[in-house]
Coordinates of C-alpha atoms in Angstrom, one line a residue:
M291 CA -5.5 -16.4 38.7
R292 CA -3.9 -15.9 35.3
A293 CA -5.8 -12.9 33.9
D294 CA -3.9 -13.1 30.6
L295 CA -5.3 -16.6 29.9
A296 CA -8.8 -15.8 31.1
A297 CA -8.9 -12.9 28.6
L298 CA -8.1 -15.1 25.5
T299 CA -11.3 -15.5 23.6
P300 CA -11.9 -18.1 20.9
E301 CA -11.5 -15.3 18.3
A302 CA -8.1 -14.4 19.9
L303 CA -7.0 -18.0 19.9
A304 CA -8.0 -18.3 16.2
A305 CA -5.8 -15.4 15.4
M306 CA -2.9 -17.2 17.0
A307 CA -3.6 -20.5 15.2
N308 CA -6.7 -21.1 13.1
V309 CA -10.4 -21.4 13.4
G310 CA -10.3 -25.2 12.7
L311 CA -8.1 -26.0 15.7
V312 CA -10.3 -23.8 18.0
K313 CA -13.5 -25.5 16.9
R314 CA -11.9 -29.0 17.4
A315 CA -10.7 -28.1 20.9
Q316 CA -14.2 -26.7 21.7
R317 CA -15.9 -30.0 20.4
E318 CA -13.5 -32.1 22.5
I319 CA -14.3 -30.1 25.6
E320 CA -18.0 -30.3 25.0
A321 CA -17.7 -34.1 24.5
G322 CA -16.0 -34.5 27.9
Q323 CA -12.5 -35.1 26.3
G324 CA -11.1 -31.8 27.5
P325 CA -8.1 -31.5 30.0
K326 CA -8.0 -31.3 33.7
V327 CA -6.3 -28.0 34.7
H328 CA -4.7 -26.7 37.8
E329 CA -2.6 -23.7 38.6
E330 CA 0.8 -24.0 40.3
A331 CA 2.2 -21.6 42.9
N332 CA 4.5 -20.0 40.3
G333 CA 1.6 -19.2 38.0
A334 CA 2.1 -22.0 35.5
V335 CA -1.2 -23.6 34.4
V336 CA -0.9 -27.4 33.9
A337 CA -3.4 -29.2 31.6
T338 CA -3.6 -33.0 31.5
F339 CA -5.5 -34.7 28.7
P340 CA -7.3 -38.1 28.8
D341 CA -4.6 -39.5 26.4
G342 CA -1.8 -38.6 28.9
I343 CA -0.5 -35.6 27.0
S344 CA 0.4 -32.7 29.4
T345 CA 0.6 -29.0 28.5
R346 CA 2.2 -26.3 30.7
L347 CA 1.2 -22.6 30.1
L348 CA 4.0 -20.6 31.5
P349 CA 3.5 -17.0 32.7
G350 CA 5.0 -14.3 30.5
K351 CA 5.3 -16.7 27.5
A352 CA 3.4 -16.7 24.3
L353 CA 1.3 -19.9 23.6
K354 CA 3.7 -21.1 20.9
D355 CA 6.6 -20.9 23.3
T356 CA 5.0 -22.9 26.1
P357 CA 5.9 -26.7 26.3
C358 CA 3.4 -29.3 25.2
G359 CA 3.8 -33.1 25.3
C360 CA 2.6 -33.5 21.7
G361 CA 5.8 -31.8 20.5
A362 CA 4.2 -29.3 18.2
K363 CA 6.3 -26.2 17.6
T364 CA 3.3 -24.0 16.9
V365 CA 0.0 -23.3 18.8
C366 CA -1.6 -26.8 18.9
R367 CA -5.1 -27.9 19.9
H368 CA -3.8 -29.0 23.3
R369 CA -2.6 -25.5 24.2
I370 CA -5.9 -24.1 22.9
A371 CA -8.0 -26.5 24.9
A372 CA -5.9 -25.8 28.0
V373 CA -6.6 -22.0 27.6
L374 CA -10.4 -22.6 27.0
A375 CA -10.7 -24.9 30.0
Y376 CA -8.8 -22.6 32.2
A377 CA -10.8 -19.5 31.1
A378 CA -14.0 -21.3 31.7
M379 CA -13.2 -21.7 35.4
A380 CA -11.3 -18.5 35.9
G381 CA -13.8 -15.7 35.3
T382 CA -11.4 -12.8 36.0
E383 CA -11.2 -9.4 34.4
T384 CA -8.1 -8.6 32.5
R385 CA -6.2 -5.3 32.8
P386 CA -6.4 -3.1 29.7
P387 CA -3.1 -2.1 28.0
W388 CA -3.2 1.5 29.2
E389 CA -2.7 0.1 32.8
I390 CA 0.7 -1.2 31.9
S391 CA 3.1 0.9 33.9
P392 CA 6.1 2.6 32.3
E393 CA 8.3 0.5 34.6
E394 CA 6.6 -2.8 33.4
L395 CA 7.1 -1.8 29.8
L396 CA 10.8 -0.9 30.4
V397 CA 11.4 -4.3 32.0
W398 CA 9.7 -6.0 29.0
L399 CA 11.7 -4.0 26.5
G400 CA 15.1 -4.6 28.1
E401 CA 17.9 -3.8 25.6
R402 CA 15.4 -2.8 22.9
A403 CA 14.3 0.3 24.8
P404 CA 16.7 2.7 22.8
L405 CA 15.4 1.3 19.5
V406 CA 11.8 2.0 20.5
D407 CA 12.8 5.5 21.8
A408 CA 14.4 6.2 18.5
A409 CA 11.2 5.1 16.6
E410 CA 9.1 7.4 18.8
A411 CA 11.5 10.3 18.4
A412 CA 11.0 10.0 14.6
G413 CA 7.3 10.7 15.2
V414 CA 4.4 8.3 14.6
E415 CA 0.6 8.6 14.3
V416 CA -1.5 5.9 16.1
E417 CA -5.3 5.3 15.8
L418 CA -6.5 3.5 18.9
G419 CA -9.6 1.5 19.7
T420 CA -10.4 0.3 23.2
N421 CA -13.0 -2.4 22.7
P422 CA -11.2 -4.6 21.8
P423 CA -7.8 -3.0 22.4
I424 CA -6.3 -2.3 19.0
A425 CA -3.6 0.2 17.7
R426 CA -3.5 1.0 14.0
F427 CA -0.3 2.4 12.5
S428 CA 0.0 3.5 8.9
G429 CA 1.2 0.1 7.7
C430 CA 0.2 -2.4 10.4
T431 CA -2.0 -3.1 13.3
V432 CA -1.3 -4.3 16.9
R433 CA -4.0 -6.3 18.7
F434 CA -3.8 -6.9 22.5
L435 CA -5.4 -10.4 22.6
A436 CA -5.0 -10.6 26.4
G437 CA -5.2 -7.0 27.6
A438 CA -2.1 -5.9 29.5
D439 CA -0.3 -9.2 29.0
L440 CA 2.4 -8.3 26.4
A441 CA 3.2 -12.0 25.6
H442 CA -0.1 -12.1 23.8
A443 CA 0.1 -8.8 22.0
R444 CA 0.2 -9.5 18.2
C445 CA 1.4 -7.3 15.4
D446 CA 0.5 -8.2 11.8
C447 CA 3.8 -6.9 10.3
A448 CA 6.3 -9.5 9.3
T449 CA 9.1 -8.2 11.6
T450 CA 10.0 -10.4 14.5
R451 CA 9.8 -8.5 17.9
C452 CA 8.9 -5.3 16.2
A453 CA 8.7 -1.8 17.8
H454 CA 5.0 -1.5 17.1
V455 CA 3.9 -3.3 20.3
P456 CA 5.7 -1.1 22.7
L457 CA 4.8 2.0 20.7
A458 CA 1.2 0.9 20.9
V459 CA 1.4 0.6 24.7
R460 CA 2.9 4.1 25.0
A461 CA 0.1 5.5 22.8
F462 CA -2.5 3.8 25.0
Q463 CA -0.9 5.3 28.1
R464 CA -1.3 8.8 26.6
L465 CA -4.9 8.3 25.5
S466 CA -7.2 10.7 27.3
V467 CA -9.8 9.4 29.7
E468 CA -12.5 10.8 27.5
D469 CA -11.3 8.9 24.4
R470 CA -11.0 5.7 26.5
A471 CA -14.7 6.1 27.5
R472 CA -15.6 7.0 23.8
G473 CA -13.9 3.8 22.7
A474 CA -11.5 5.4 20.1
G475 CA -8.8 8.1 19.9
H476 CA -5.8 9.4 18.0
V477 CA -2.3 9.9 19.6
R478 CA 0.9 11.2 18.0
L479 CA 4.1 9.9 19.6
G480 CA 7.2 12.0 19.3
P481 CA 7.6 15.5 17.8
P482 CA 4.8 17.2 15.9
P483 CA 4.8 16.7 12.1
K484 CA 7.0 18.9 10.0
P485 CA 5.0 22.2 9.5
T486 CA 6.0 22.6 5.9
I487 CA 5.9 20.6 2.8
P488 CA 8.5 21.2 0.1
A489 CA 7.2 24.2 -1.9
A490 CA 9.0 22.9 -5.0
M491 CA 7.2 19.6 -4.9
L492 CA 3.8 21.3 -4.6
A493 CA 4.7 23.7 -7.4
G494 CA 5.8 20.8 -9.6
V495 CA 2.5 18.9 -9.2
E496 CA 0.5 22.1 -9.7
G497 CA 2.4 22.9 -12.9
L498 CA 1.8 19.4 -14.2
L499 CA -2.0 19.7 -13.6
G500 CA -2.0 23.1 -15.3
R501 CA -0.1 21.9 -18.3
T502 CA -2.5 18.9 -18.6
L503 CA -5.5 21.2 -18.5
A504 CA -3.9 23.6 -21.0
R505 CA -3.3 20.8 -23.5
G506 CA -6.4 18.8 -22.7
L507 CA -6.1 15.1 -21.9
A508 CA -6.5 14.2 -25.6
D509 CA -3.2 16.0 -26.4
A510 CA -1.2 15.2 -23.2
R511 CA 1.1 12.5 -24.6
G512 CA 3.9 15.0 -24.8
L513 CA 3.9 15.5 -21.0
A514 CA 5.5 12.1 -20.4
Q515 CA 8.9 13.5 -19.3
A516 CA 7.3 16.2 -17.1
R517 CA 5.2 13.5 -15.5
E518 CA 8.2 11.4 -14.7
E519 CA 10.1 14.3 -13.3
V520 CA 7.3 15.2 -11.0
R521 CA 6.6 11.6 -9.9
A522 CA 10.3 11.3 -9.0
Q523 CA 9.6 13.8 -6.2
L524 CA 6.6 12.0 -4.8
N525 CA 8.1 8.8 -3.2
E526 CA 6.9 10.1 0.2
Y527 CA 3.5 11.3 -1.1
P528 CA 1.7 8.3 -2.5
W529 CA -1.7 10.1 -2.7
L530 CA -0.3 12.6 -5.2
D531 CA 1.6 9.9 -7.0
G532 CA -1.5 7.8 -7.3
L533 CA -3.5 10.7 -8.6
I534 CA -1.0 11.4 -11.4
E535 CA -0.9 7.7 -12.2
D536 CA -4.7 7.6 -12.5
L537 CA -4.7 10.6 -14.8
E538 CA -2.1 8.9 -17.0
A539 CA -4.3 5.7 -17.1
Q540 CA -7.2 7.9 -18.3
R541 CA -5.0 9.4 -21.0
E542 CA -4.0 5.9 -22.2
A543 CA -7.6 4.7 -22.1
W544 CA -8.6 7.7 -24.3
E545 CA -5.8 7.0 -26.7
I546 CA -6.9 3.4 -27.4
R547 CA -10.6 4.3 -27.2
S548 CA -11.1 2.0 -24.2
A549 CA -14.3 1.9 -22.3
L550 CA -12.2 2.6 -19.2
H551 CA -12.0 6.3 -20.2
D552 CA -14.3 8.6 -18.3
A553 CA -14.3 12.3 -19.0
G554 CA -16.0 13.0 -15.7
E555 CA -13.2 11.0 -13.9
V556 CA -10.6 13.3 -15.5
R557 CA -12.4 16.4 -14.2
R558 CA -12.7 14.8 -10.7
L559 CA -9.0 13.9 -10.6
L560 CA -8.0 17.4 -11.6
A561 CA -10.3 18.9 -9.0
E562 CA -8.9 16.5 -6.3
G563 CA -5.3 17.4 -7.2
W564 CA -5.9 21.2 -6.8
A565 CA -8.0 20.6 -3.7
R566 CA -5.2 18.6 -2.0
L567 CA -2.5 21.1 -3.0
R568 CA -4.6 24.1 -1.7
A569 CA -5.4 22.3 1.6
A570 CA -1.7 21.3 2.1
R571 CA -0.6 24.9 1.5
G572 CA -3.2 26.0 4.0
G573 CA -1.6 23.9 6.8
G574 CA -3.6 20.7 6.5
E575 CA -2.3 17.4 7.8
P576 CA 0.2 16.0 5.2
A577 CA -0.4 12.3 6.2
T578 CA -4.1 12.6 5.4
L579 CA -3.9 15.0 2.4
L580 CA -0.8 13.6 0.6
G581 CA -0.2 10.2 2.2
L582 CA 3.1 11.3 3.9
G583 CA 4.4 8.3 5.8
E584 CA 2.1 5.8 4.2
P585 CA 4.2 2.6 3.4
L586 CA 3.9 1.6 -0.3
E587 CA 4.0 -2.1 0.7
V588 CA 3.7 -4.0 4.0
P589 CA 4.1 -7.8 4.2
L590 CA 1.7 -9.2 6.8
D591 CA 2.2 -12.1 9.2
R592 CA -0.5 -14.7 9.6
A593 CA -3.7 -12.7 8.9
R594 CA -7.4 -13.4 8.8
L595 CA -9.4 -11.6 6.1
L596 CA -13.2 -11.5 6.8
S597 CA -15.1 -11.0 3.5
L598 CA -17.6 -8.1 3.6
G599 CA -18.9 -8.6 0.1
A600 CA -17.8 -8.4 -3.6
R601 CA -18.5 -6.3 -6.6
L602 CA -18.3 -7.2 -10.3
L603 CA -16.9 -4.5 -12.5
A604 CA -17.0 -4.3 -16.3
A605 CA -15.5 -2.1 -19.0
G606 CA -16.6 -3.2 -22.4
T607 CA -16.3 -6.9 -22.4
A608 CA -13.6 -7.0 -19.7
R609 CA -14.7 -8.0 -16.2
A610 CA -13.1 -8.1 -12.8
L611 CA -14.3 -9.1 -9.3
E612 CA -13.3 -6.9 -6.3
V613 CA -13.6 -8.6 -2.9
L614 CA -13.7 -6.4 0.2
F615 CA -12.2 -7.7 3.4
W616 CA -11.9 -6.7 7.1
D617 CA -8.4 -7.5 8.2
G618 CA -9.0 -6.7 11.9
A619 CA -8.0 -3.1 11.5
T620 CA -9.3 -1.7 8.3
V621 CA -11.1 -2.6 5.1
V622 CA -8.9 -3.8 2.2
S623 CA -9.7 -4.9 -1.3
W624 CA -8.5 -7.7 -3.6
S625 CA -9.2 -7.9 -7.3
V626 CA -9.1 -10.6 -9.9
A627 CA -9.7 -10.5 -13.7
I628 CA -12.6 -12.7 -14.9
P629 CA -11.8 -14.3 -18.3
D630 CA -14.4 -14.0 -21.1
K631 CA -17.2 -16.6 -20.9
V632 CA -16.1 -17.8 -17.4
D633 CA -18.7 -17.9 -14.6
P634 CA -17.1 -15.7 -11.9
A635 CA -18.9 -17.6 -9.1
S636 CA -17.3 -20.9 -9.9
M637 CA -13.9 -19.6 -11.0
I638 CA -11.0 -20.9 -8.9
A639 CA -8.5 -18.2 -7.8
V640 CA -7.2 -18.8 -4.3
A641 CA -6.5 -22.0 -2.3
G642 CA -8.5 -24.1 -4.8
T643 CA -11.7 -22.4 -3.7
P644 CA -14.5 -21.0 -6.0
L645 CA -14.8 -17.2 -5.8
A646 CA -18.4 -17.5 -4.6
V647 CA -17.1 -19.3 -1.5
M648 CA -14.2 -17.0 -1.0
A649 CA -16.3 -13.9 -1.4
G650 CA -18.7 -15.1 1.3
G651 CA -16.1 -16.5 3.7
Q652 CA -12.7 -15.7 5.2
V653 CA -9.1 -16.1 4.1
L654 CA -6.3 -17.2 6.4
S655 CA -2.9 -16.7 4.9
R656 CA 0.8 -16.0 5.6
H657 CA 1.3 -14.7 2.0
L658 CA -0.4 -11.3 2.2
V659 CA 1.0 -7.9 1.3
R660 CA -1.0 -4.7 2.0
L661 CA -0.4 -1.9 -0.4
A662 CA -0.7 1.9 0.2
R663 CA -4.2 2.2 -1.3
R664 CA -5.6 -0.5 1.1
T665 CA -5.4 -3.2 -1.5
I666 CA -4.2 -6.7 -0.8
E667 CA -2.0 -9.1 -2.8
I668 CA -2.4 -12.8 -2.0
R669 CA 0.8 -14.4 -3.1
R670 CA 1.3 -18.0 -3.9
G671 CA 2.0 -20.3 -1.0
K672 CA 0.6 -23.4 0.8
D673 CA -0.4 -21.6 4.0
T674 CA -3.5 -20.0 2.5
T675 CA -7.0 -21.5 3.3
V676 CA -10.5 -20.3 2.8
I677 CA -13.1 -21.1 5.5
P678 CA -16.8 -20.2 6.0
Q679 CA -18.1 -17.3 8.1
R680 CA -21.3 -16.6 10.0
G681 CA -21.6 -12.9 9.1
A682 CA -20.7 -11.7 12.7
W683 CA -20.1 -8.1 11.6
G684 CA -21.2 -6.4 14.8
D685 CA -17.7 -5.8 16.1
I686 CA -16.5 -3.9 13.1
P687 CA -16.0 -0.3 14.4
A688 CA -16.6 3.1 12.8
P689 CA -15.8 4.5 10.3
F690 CA -16.8 1.3 8.6
G691 CA -19.3 -0.5 10.9
F692 CA -22.4 1.1 12.4
P693 CA -25.3 -0.2 14.6
G694 CA -27.8 1.8 12.4
P695 CA -28.4 4.7 10.0
S696 CA -28.5 7.3 12.8
A697 CA -24.9 6.4 13.9
L698 CA -23.7 6.3 10.3
L699 CA -25.2 9.7 9.3
A700 CA -23.9 11.3 12.6
D701 CA -20.4 10.1 11.9
E702 CA -20.5 11.6 8.4
V703 CA -21.2 15.1 9.8
G704 CA -18.0 17.1 9.8
R705 CA -15.9 14.6 7.9
P706 CA -13.8 16.1 5.1
P707 CA -15.1 15.6 1.5
S708 CA -14.2 12.4 -0.1
F709 CA -11.6 14.0 -2.4
L710 CA -9.6 15.1 0.7
R711 CA -9.7 11.8 2.5
P712 CA -7.0 9.1 2.2
R713 CA -6.9 7.7 -1.3
A714 CA -8.0 4.2 -0.3
R715 CA -10.2 2.2 -2.6
T716 CA -12.2 1.0 0.4
A717 CA -12.8 4.4 2.1
A718 CA -16.5 4.5 1.1
L719 CA -17.4 1.0 2.3
R720 CA -19.9 0.9 5.1
I721 CA -21.6 -1.9 7.1
V722 CA -24.9 -1.1 8.6
A723 CA -27.1 -3.2 11.0
T724 CA -30.7 -3.1 9.9
N725 CA -32.5 -3.9 13.2
G726 CA -35.4 -5.5 11.3
G727 CA -34.4 -5.7 7.6
V728 CA -34.6 -3.3 4.7
Q729 CA -38.1 -1.8 4.4
G730 CA -40.2 -0.5 1.5
L731 CA -38.6 -2.3 -1.4
S732 CA -39.8 -1.0 -4.8
W733 CA -38.7 -1.2 -8.4
S734 CA -38.3 1.6 -10.9
P735 CA -38.7 0.2 -14.4
G736 CA -37.4 3.4 -16.1
R737 CA -34.3 3.6 -14.0
Q738 CA -34.0 -0.2 -13.7
T739 CA -33.3 0.3 -10.0
L740 CA -34.3 -1.5 -6.8
S741 CA -34.6 0.7 -3.7
G742 CA -35.7 0.6 -0.1
W743 CA -34.5 2.0 3.2
I744 CA -33.1 1.2 6.7
E745 CA -34.5 3.3 9.5
D746 CA -33.8 3.8 13.2
D747 CA -34.3 6.6 15.7
G748 CA -35.9 8.8 13.1
A749 CA -32.9 8.5 10.7
R750 CA -33.4 6.9 7.3
L751 CA -30.7 5.6 4.9
R752 CA -31.7 4.8 1.4
V753 CA -30.6 1.4 -0.1
E754 CA -30.4 1.4 -3.9
R755 CA -29.0 -0.9 -6.6
A756 CA -29.3 -0.6 -10.3
H757 CA -29.5 -3.6 -12.7
E758 CA -26.3 -4.3 -14.6
W759 CA -25.9 -6.8 -17.5
F760 CA -22.8 -8.4 -16.0
A761 CA -24.5 -9.3 -12.7
P762 CA -27.8 -10.7 -14.0
G763 CA -28.8 -12.3 -10.7
A764 CA -28.0 -9.4 -8.3
I765 CA -31.4 -7.7 -8.2
A766 CA -33.4 -10.9 -7.6
A767 CA -30.9 -12.0 -4.9
L768 CA -31.2 -8.6 -3.2
A769 CA -35.0 -8.6 -3.4
E770 CA -35.1 -11.9 -1.6
A771 CA -32.4 -11.2 1.0
L772 CA -32.9 -7.5 2.0
P773 CA -36.3 -7.9 3.9
S774 CA -34.6 -10.3 6.3
A775 CA -31.2 -8.7 6.4
R776 CA -29.3 -8.3 9.7
Y777 CA -26.4 -6.4 8.1
V778 CA -26.0 -4.7 4.7
S779 CA -22.5 -3.8 3.4
G780 CA -22.0 -1.5 0.4
W781 CA -20.7 1.7 -1.1
L782 CA -21.9 4.9 0.6
R783 CA -22.4 7.7 -1.9
E784 CA -24.1 11.1 -2.2
S785 CA -27.2 11.2 -4.3
R786 CA -30.2 13.5 -4.7
G787 CA -31.9 13.8 -1.4
G788 CA -29.1 12.5 0.8
R789 CA -26.7 9.5 1.2
V790 CA -27.3 6.2 -0.5
L791 CA -25.9 2.7 0.3
E792 CA -25.3 0.6 -2.8
P793 CA -25.3 -3.0 -1.4
I794 CA -22.6 -5.6 -2.2
A795 CA -23.4 -8.1 0.5
V796 CA -26.3 -9.0 2.8
V797 CA -26.2 -11.0 6.0
T798 CA -29.4 -13.0 6.7
D799 CA -28.8 -16.5 8.1
R800 CA -25.9 -16.6 5.7
V801 CA -23.8 -14.2 3.7
V802 CA -25.4 -13.4 0.4
I803 CA -23.2 -12.0 -2.4
P804 CA -25.7 -10.6 -5.0
D805 CA -23.2 -10.1 -7.8
L806 CA -22.3 -13.8 -7.8
A807 CA -25.9 -15.0 -7.6
P808 CA -27.1 -17.1 -10.6
A809 CA -29.2 -15.3 -13.2
A810 CA -32.9 -15.0 -12.2
P811 CA -35.9 -13.0 -13.2
I812 CA -36.7 -9.9 -11.1
P813 CA -39.6 -10.7 -8.8
A814 CA -42.8 -8.7 -8.8
L815 CA -42.3 -5.6 -6.6
P816 CA -44.3 -2.4 -6.0
I817 CA -43.5 0.2 -8.6
A818 CA -41.6 3.2 -7.3
A819 CA -43.2 6.6 -7.5
P820 CA -41.8 8.8 -10.3
E821 CA -39.3 11.3 -9.1
A822 CA -39.9 15.0 -9.3
P823 CA -37.7 17.0 -11.7
D824 CA -34.2 17.8 -10.3
V825 CA -33.6 21.4 -11.3
L826 CA -30.4 21.8 -9.3
G827 CA -29.1 18.4 -10.3
D828 CA -29.7 19.2 -14.0
A829 CA -27.8 22.5 -13.7
L830 CA -24.9 20.9 -11.9
G831 CA -24.8 18.2 -14.6
R832 CA -24.6 20.8 -17.4
L833 CA -21.8 22.5 -15.5
E834 CA -19.9 19.2 -15.1
S835 CA -20.3 18.5 -18.9
A836 CA -18.8 21.9 -19.7
L837 CA -15.8 21.3 -17.4
D838 CA -15.4 17.7 -18.8
A839 CA -15.0 19.3 -22.3
L840 CA -12.4 21.7 -21.0
A841 CA -10.4 18.9 -19.3
Q842 CA -10.6 16.8 -22.4
D843 CA -9.8 19.3 -25.2
G844 CA -8.0 22.1 -23.4
V845 CA -9.1 25.0 -21.2
L846 CA -8.7 27.6 -23.9
S847 CA -9.6 25.4 -26.9
A848 CA -12.8 23.5 -26.0
R849 CA -16.2 24.9 -26.9
I850 CA -18.6 25.3 -24.0
P851 CA -22.1 26.9 -23.7
P852 CA -22.9 30.1 -21.8
L853 CA -24.2 28.7 -18.5
A854 CA -23.9 31.6 -16.0
P855 CA -27.5 32.8 -16.5
A856 CA -28.9 29.2 -16.0
L857 CA -26.8 28.7 -12.8
E858 CA -27.9 32.1 -11.5
H859 CA -31.5 31.2 -12.2
V860 CA -31.5 28.1 -10.0
G861 CA -29.7 29.9 -7.1
L862 CA -26.1 28.8 -7.8
R863 CA -24.9 32.3 -7.7
A864 CA -21.3 31.6 -6.6
M865 CA -20.9 29.0 -9.3
A866 CA -22.3 31.4 -11.8
A867 CA -19.7 34.0 -10.8
I868 CA -16.9 31.5 -11.2
Y869 CA -18.2 30.4 -14.6
S870 CA -18.3 34.1 -15.7
R871 CA -14.7 34.5 -14.7
L872 CA -13.8 31.3 -16.6
E873 CA -15.6 32.6 -19.8
A874 CA -13.9 36.0 -19.5
A875 CA -10.4 34.5 -19.0
R876 CA -11.0 32.2 -22.1
A877 CA -12.1 35.2 -24.2
A878 CA -8.9 37.1 -23.2
G879 CA -6.6 34.1 -23.7
D880 CA -5.5 34.3 -20.1
L881 CA -4.3 30.7 -19.4
G882 CA -3.4 31.3 -15.8
E883 CA -6.8 32.8 -14.8
A884 CA -8.7 30.3 -16.9
T885 CA -6.9 27.5 -15.1
K886 CA -7.6 29.0 -11.7
A887 CA -11.3 29.5 -12.5
F888 CA -11.5 25.9 -13.8
A889 CA -10.1 24.6 -10.5
D890 CA -12.5 26.8 -8.5
A891 CA -15.5 25.5 -10.5
A892 CA -14.4 21.9 -10.4
I893 CA -13.9 21.9 -6.6
S894 CA -17.2 23.8 -6.1
V895 CA -19.2 21.2 -8.1
A896 CA -17.4 18.4 -6.3
L897 CA -18.4 19.9 -2.9
A898 CA -22.0 20.3 -4.1
R899 CA -22.1 16.6 -4.9
A900 CA -20.3 15.6 -1.7

């Protein structure tokens, strides 16, 4: 029996060709127009169709390289139907990729073995999942569509016969038995990472952050040369480069009085910068903290992007739509600007398809580029199509997909705070199965917020969405869809009383994108009970406002209120002590100590909100 063919699921075949061809082949088989198949002694599977066309599936060959009488040079419906018909009668279990022996791999590699050895010797990190077998590298993903059969292993990078497939096999071979049973693991191939990061680079970034704080963002234009000098050292550290770029964007927004400027974001960026530098000096992993080794741009081969929802964003009158996709390995985002007075749902942006259809469907394309911050570019080309989806999100693994709130909340325990995680725009997206819909929907007229909860095994996750003028139909669409939801996707954030999921898509019998729903009145809902005063939250908010003023106008120049007694009164003694240090340093004109105290305070309040 050909275990490699028996293991090829319809989803795996769709990844090799497209969903339309698979569905056509399935319909023909169901209608009795499928092939008759038999296996020859040499392992070749021969399929003969009613119209006389014959297909031979040769062992050790990828489907596109096997001969078919129709003459197609790519994976055709005949090859797909032959695999489906054979798999239906085979019923064999396939070997997993970690059972490939080193000898088998060496034979398959042939003359390429030294190139793969060299790639391993340079050191590479691999995240592994076992169900289905998948290996994630920093810039691409390898999928084993037929288990241990290497002819059907597929990498989404655009390099022909790349080194990622054999590296993935080696990583699986070194995966521990415990991690295989758990379904996921991490393996480093090659030597350990360099134990040190250039001290001059860290000092340069720290100096730039200090000078920005000393001047205040409102007076930071004169640091342009210093910024460029520092960024020239950050080619290998995209997280730090992106942080400085975001600070500059905030400065430019402030200068033109744009609604994109956010004083709180400036304070958060400064806190993130110092936190990453301190953790790196403390021996933290450079890849996670600074983005070391993260490719800035990776062209993808034929890829399938499964939409997980979309979110409208607005700054002043400017609007944009961000669509979140699962690319088979991670969550990526794609953004498009929405012109003034244009309905975003009906706007055509990709493959002649309205955004409402694209945001609730899936994109198949050969013209994709994945960027370092997990964003996607969809470049012009004829091989891009948009097709529907059924909302089958159950196979999306952690840290994005979860079978319920208990699994999600357990996964969050022990994870680093958000400002020390990879700087991916999509890092906070979560997909949660509801197991009975979202319960307890209520409406808060004062806060203009819809809320409910998902519950399982005693764990409860709050679902909450505020009304926004630029998405006038979102609340009504959510109120209708959430009670019968099978899955909810959204941004996970920390709020008073625990973590909150802000929904951007709901799967019922279809995929609902609330931000693209037509304007509708909010239905009658139970009124939410008024919330008790948040004494700690108010104190943290006053501290954040004071730090925002320092970041905006300069750490020695800005005027801030005396907050230490108020922080002490609500039990925030450590923060009160830091604030007292900050006030004393400002009074003495000690820029170095004031900068250090600001960093301590900003990191502390970020941790309190994490």
